C-alpha positions as a printed Julia matrix, in Angstrom:
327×3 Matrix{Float64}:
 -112.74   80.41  -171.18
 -113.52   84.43  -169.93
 -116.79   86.01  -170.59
 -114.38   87.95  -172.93
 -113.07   85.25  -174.88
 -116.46   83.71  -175.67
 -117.53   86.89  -176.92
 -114.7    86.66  -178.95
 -115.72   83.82  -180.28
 -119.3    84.08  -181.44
 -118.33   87.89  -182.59
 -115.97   85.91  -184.85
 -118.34   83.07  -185.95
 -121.57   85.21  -186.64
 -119.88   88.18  -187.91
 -119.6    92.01  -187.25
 -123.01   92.56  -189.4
 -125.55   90.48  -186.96
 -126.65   93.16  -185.08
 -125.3    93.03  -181.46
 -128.41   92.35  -179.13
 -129.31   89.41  -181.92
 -126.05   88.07  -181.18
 -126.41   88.6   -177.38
 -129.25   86.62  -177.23
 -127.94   83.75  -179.29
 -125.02   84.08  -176.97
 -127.31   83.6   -173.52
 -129.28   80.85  -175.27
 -126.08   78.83  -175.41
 -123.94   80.53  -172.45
 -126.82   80.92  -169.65
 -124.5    79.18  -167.19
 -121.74   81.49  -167.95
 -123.88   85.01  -168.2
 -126.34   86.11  -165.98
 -128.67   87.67  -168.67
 -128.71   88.81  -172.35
 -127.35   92.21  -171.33
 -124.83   90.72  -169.8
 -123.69   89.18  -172.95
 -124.47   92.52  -174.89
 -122.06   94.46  -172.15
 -119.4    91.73  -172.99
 -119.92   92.23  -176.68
 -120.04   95.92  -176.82
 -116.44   95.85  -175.05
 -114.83   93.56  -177.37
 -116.67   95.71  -180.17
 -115.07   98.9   -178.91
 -118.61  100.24  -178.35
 -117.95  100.74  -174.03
 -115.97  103.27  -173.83
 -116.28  106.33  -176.58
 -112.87  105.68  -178.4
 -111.69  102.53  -180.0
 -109.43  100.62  -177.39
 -106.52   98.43  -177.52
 -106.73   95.16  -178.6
 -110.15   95.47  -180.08
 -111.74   92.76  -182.38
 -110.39   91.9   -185.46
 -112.47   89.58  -187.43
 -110.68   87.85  -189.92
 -112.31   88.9   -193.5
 -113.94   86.58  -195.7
 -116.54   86.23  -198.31
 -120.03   86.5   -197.27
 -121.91   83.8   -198.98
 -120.8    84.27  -202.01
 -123.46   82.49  -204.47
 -125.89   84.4   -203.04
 -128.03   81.47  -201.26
 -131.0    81.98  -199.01
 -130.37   83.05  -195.22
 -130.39   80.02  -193.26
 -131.86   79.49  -189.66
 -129.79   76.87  -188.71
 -129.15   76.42  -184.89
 -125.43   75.24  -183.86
 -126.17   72.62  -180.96
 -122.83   72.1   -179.26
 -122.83   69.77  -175.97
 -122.91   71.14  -172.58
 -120.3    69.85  -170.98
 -120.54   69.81  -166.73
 -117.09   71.29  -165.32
 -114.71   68.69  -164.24
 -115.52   70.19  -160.07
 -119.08   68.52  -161.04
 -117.52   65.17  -159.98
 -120.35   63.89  -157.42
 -123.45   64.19  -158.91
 -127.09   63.22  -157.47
 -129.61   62.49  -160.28
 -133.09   63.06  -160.08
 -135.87   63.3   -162.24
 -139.77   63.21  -163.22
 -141.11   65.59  -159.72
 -143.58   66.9   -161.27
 -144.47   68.78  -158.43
 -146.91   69.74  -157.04
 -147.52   65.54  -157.42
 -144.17   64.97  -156.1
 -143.2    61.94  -153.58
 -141.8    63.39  -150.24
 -140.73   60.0   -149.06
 -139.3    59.41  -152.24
 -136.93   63.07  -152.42
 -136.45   62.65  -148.8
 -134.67   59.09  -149.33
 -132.86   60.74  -152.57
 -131.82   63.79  -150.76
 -130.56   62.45  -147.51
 -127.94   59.95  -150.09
 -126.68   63.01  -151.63
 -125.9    64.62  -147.94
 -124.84   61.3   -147.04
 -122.57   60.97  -149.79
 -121.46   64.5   -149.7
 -122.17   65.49  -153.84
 -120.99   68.9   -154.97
 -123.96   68.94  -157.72
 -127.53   68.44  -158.02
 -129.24   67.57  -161.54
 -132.55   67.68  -162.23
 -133.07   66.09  -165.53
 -136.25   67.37  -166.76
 -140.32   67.53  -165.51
 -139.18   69.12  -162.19
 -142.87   70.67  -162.44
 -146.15   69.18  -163.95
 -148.45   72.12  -165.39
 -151.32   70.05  -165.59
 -154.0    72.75  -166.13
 -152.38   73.77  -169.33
 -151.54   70.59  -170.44
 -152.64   69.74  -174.19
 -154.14   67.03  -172.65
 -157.27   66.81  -171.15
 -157.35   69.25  -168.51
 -158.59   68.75  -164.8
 -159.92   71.85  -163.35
 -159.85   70.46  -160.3
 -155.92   69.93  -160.05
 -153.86   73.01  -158.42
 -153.36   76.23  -160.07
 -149.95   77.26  -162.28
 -149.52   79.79  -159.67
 -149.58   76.98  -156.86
 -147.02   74.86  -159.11
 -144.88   77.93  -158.89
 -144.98   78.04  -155.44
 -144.35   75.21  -154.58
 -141.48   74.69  -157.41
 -139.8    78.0   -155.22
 -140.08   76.41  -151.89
 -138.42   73.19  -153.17
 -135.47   74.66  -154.82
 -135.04   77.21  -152.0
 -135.02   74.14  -149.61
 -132.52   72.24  -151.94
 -130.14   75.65  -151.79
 -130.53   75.11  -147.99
 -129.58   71.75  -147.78
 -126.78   71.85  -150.06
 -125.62   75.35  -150.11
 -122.51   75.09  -152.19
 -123.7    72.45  -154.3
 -123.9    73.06  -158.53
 -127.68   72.98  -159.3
 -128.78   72.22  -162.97
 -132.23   71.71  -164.27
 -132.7    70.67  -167.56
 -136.05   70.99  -168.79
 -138.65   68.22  -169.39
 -141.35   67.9   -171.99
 -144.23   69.08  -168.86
 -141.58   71.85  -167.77
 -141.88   73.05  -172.01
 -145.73   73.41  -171.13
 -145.59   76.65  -169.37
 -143.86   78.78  -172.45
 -145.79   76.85  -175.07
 -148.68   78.39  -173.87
 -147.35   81.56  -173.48
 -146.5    81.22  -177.04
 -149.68   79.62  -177.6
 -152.18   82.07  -176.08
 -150.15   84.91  -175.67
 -147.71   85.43  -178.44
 -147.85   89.15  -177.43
 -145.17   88.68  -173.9
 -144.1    85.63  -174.81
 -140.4    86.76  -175.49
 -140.7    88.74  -172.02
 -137.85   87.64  -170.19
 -139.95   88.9   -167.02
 -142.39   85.66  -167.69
 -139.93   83.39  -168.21
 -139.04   80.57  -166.62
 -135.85   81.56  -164.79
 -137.89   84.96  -164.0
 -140.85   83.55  -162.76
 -138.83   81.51  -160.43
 -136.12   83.7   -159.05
 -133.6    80.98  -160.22
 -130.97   83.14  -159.64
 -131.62   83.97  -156.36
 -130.98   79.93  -155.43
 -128.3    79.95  -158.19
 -129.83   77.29  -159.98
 -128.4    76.77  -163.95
 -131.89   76.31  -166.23
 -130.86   74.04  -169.59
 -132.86   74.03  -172.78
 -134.3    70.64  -173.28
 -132.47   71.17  -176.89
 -128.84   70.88  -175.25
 -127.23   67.19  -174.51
 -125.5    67.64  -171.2
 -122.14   65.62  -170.52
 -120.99   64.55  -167.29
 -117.47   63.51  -168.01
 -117.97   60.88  -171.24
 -121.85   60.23  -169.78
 -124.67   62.16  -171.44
 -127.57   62.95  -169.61
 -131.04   64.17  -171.18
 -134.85   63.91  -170.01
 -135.73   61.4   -172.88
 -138.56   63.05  -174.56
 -137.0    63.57  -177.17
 -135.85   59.72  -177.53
 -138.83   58.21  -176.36
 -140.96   59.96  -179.15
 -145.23   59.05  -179.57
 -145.86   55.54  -178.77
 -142.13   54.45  -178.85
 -141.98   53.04  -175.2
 -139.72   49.63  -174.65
 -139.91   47.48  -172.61
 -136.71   48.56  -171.29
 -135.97   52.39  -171.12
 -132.43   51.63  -170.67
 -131.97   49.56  -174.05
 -134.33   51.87  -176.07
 -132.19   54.78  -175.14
 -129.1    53.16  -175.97
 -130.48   52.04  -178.94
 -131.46   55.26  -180.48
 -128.22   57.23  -178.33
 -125.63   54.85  -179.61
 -123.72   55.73  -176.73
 -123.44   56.06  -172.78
 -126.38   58.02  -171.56
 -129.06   58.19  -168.83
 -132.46   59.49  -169.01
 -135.55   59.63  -167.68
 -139.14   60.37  -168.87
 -140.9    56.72  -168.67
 -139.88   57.07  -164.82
 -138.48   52.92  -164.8
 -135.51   52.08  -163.68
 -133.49   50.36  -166.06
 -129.77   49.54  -167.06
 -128.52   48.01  -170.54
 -124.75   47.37  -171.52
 -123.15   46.33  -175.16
 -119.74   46.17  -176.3
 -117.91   46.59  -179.04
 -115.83   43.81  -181.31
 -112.69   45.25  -179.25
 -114.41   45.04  -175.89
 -115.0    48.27  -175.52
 -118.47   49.09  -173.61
 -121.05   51.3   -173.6
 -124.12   51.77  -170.61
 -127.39   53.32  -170.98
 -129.54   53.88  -167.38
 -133.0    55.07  -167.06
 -134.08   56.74  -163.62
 -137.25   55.93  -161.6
 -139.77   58.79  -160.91
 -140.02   61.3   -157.73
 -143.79   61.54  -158.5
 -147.0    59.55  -157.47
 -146.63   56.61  -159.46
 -150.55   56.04  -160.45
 -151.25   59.11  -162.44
 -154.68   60.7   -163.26
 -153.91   58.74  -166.76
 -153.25   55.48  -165.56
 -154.85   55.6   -162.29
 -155.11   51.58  -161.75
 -151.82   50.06  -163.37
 -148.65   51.68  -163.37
 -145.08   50.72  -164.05
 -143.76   53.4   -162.57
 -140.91   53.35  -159.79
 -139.68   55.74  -157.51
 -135.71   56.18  -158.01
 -132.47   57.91  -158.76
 -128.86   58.06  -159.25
 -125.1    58.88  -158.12
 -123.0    59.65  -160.75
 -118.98   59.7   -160.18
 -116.61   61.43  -162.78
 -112.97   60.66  -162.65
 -110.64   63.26  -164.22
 -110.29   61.66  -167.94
 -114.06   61.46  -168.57
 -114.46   58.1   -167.22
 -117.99   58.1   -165.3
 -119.42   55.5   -162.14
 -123.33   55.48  -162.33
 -125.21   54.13  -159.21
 -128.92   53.8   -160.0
 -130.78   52.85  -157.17
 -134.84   52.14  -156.83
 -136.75   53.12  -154.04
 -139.41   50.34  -153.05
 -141.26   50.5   -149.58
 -138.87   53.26  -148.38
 -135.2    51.08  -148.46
 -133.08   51.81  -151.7
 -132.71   48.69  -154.07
């Protein structure tokens, strides 16, 4: 689908009264991999809208009219949550997840990294907690631990080394519950820029510059018929099985991977027809003994090579790291 066409299409579901840099930024929200920025949406929307040029050209919107809530019931803030799905060129995919850098495992990436040269994948995804904020963590905070501005520094000379090493490889990042730290404090402690794209996230890091595709923790990502998400959001207060795998599959009911509780993990069930359905959890590319369990830790280093074939179907490889040799 064109820029133009998706323009189309939220003009037409949201209406011609929503106000068109409202609608531009609900746009971006949901179409960051497609538009570079909110003014690019706005650009796209002004065309369609007739607004570009001085006169009213050909082929201009036409929104089909109907009723306007009719009974007269209270605006609603609901948010539309479609799926993200990857693009079918997004075929050879290396998984990683949990950096949390600046704690991250070098040993550990290195391993992950040289697979995905090895194995010659066209896309990168880092599901969630690529960076750790611990000073403003809600948590109990160590003033001892590096700065936010060292996190960011070091979060810009990994993905700049990533864009070296695969150069014309898809990048995605969804976010992580510790990446969410950073704008809930903005939010948090200063409400006054927090809606400054210049403090953003994808600002703050140049993402564009390494062309690197940020995804709201919010949106399920597909890969083919596999969804992928952090797990935060399934792994909720003290819910924490004994295997991620199961747990996830239990609350998904379907084929998904996550991360979060950085185990390695795998569960299968099938239906009455036969027909099956996989959940995987990924180890962690971090220190395994954490400031909050600095003495016992389940934690294992890992990651994982997803396939996609053409109709959706999906091979996952998830591999653990122990002592340096993949398991």
């Amino acid at each position: 689908m064109t820029k133009t066409e998706i323009a189309r299409k939220y003009r037409q579901e949201y209406g011609i009264e929503m106000p068109t840099l409202k609608l531009a930024r609900i746009m971006y929200g949901k179409e960051n991999l497609t538009f570079k920025n909110v003014e690019d949406c706005r650009t796209f929307l002004r065309a369609i809208e007739g607004k570009s040029w001085g006169v009213k050209p050909p082929n201009v919107l036409k929104v089909e009219e109907r009723p306007k809530n009719p009974y007269n019931l209270p605006e609603s803030y609901q948010e539309k949550r479609e799926p993200l799905q990857l693009p079918l060129t997004c075929n050879n995919i290396l998984l990683i997840s949990d950096l949390h850098i600046p704690y991250h495992d070098i040993d550990a990436i290195t391993i992950a990294l040289e697979y995905g040269v090895e194995h010659k994948v066209n896309t990168i995804v880092i599901n969630g907690d690529m960076l750790d904020f611990c000073r403003i963590s809600r948590f109990e905070t160590d003033f001892s631990k590096r700065s936010v501005k060292q996190e960011f520094d070091s979060a810009k000379h990994f993905l700049r080394a990533l864009r070296q090493i695969f150069p014309s490889a898809e990048i995605y990042w969804i976010k992580g519950n510790h990446d969410q730290r950073y704008e809930k404090y903005l939010f948090q402690k200063a409400s006054e820029i927090w809606d400054d794209p210049y403090f953003r996230l994808e600002e703050r890091l140049r993402l564009n510059e390494e062309r690197v595709h940020l995804i709201d923790d919010k949106i399920l990502v597909k890969a083919g018929k596999l969804a992928i998400t952090h797990g935060h959001h399934i792994f909720k207060g003290i819910f924490t099985p004994v295997s991620p795998a199961r747990g996830a599959y239990m609350k998904a009911k379907q084929s998904v991977i996550v991360g979060h509780l950085h185990r390695s993990s795998h569960h299968v069930e099938s239906d009455m027809e036969g027909n099956l359905n996989a959940a995987w959890s990924t180890g962690c590319m971090c220190q395994l003994k954490m400031d909050y369990s600095p003495l016992i830790s389940n934690s294992q280093h890992g990651f994982a090579h997803v396939t996609v074939e053409k109709n959706g179907d999906f091979t996952v490889k998830n591999f653990s790291i122990i002592k340096g040799k993949l398991h």
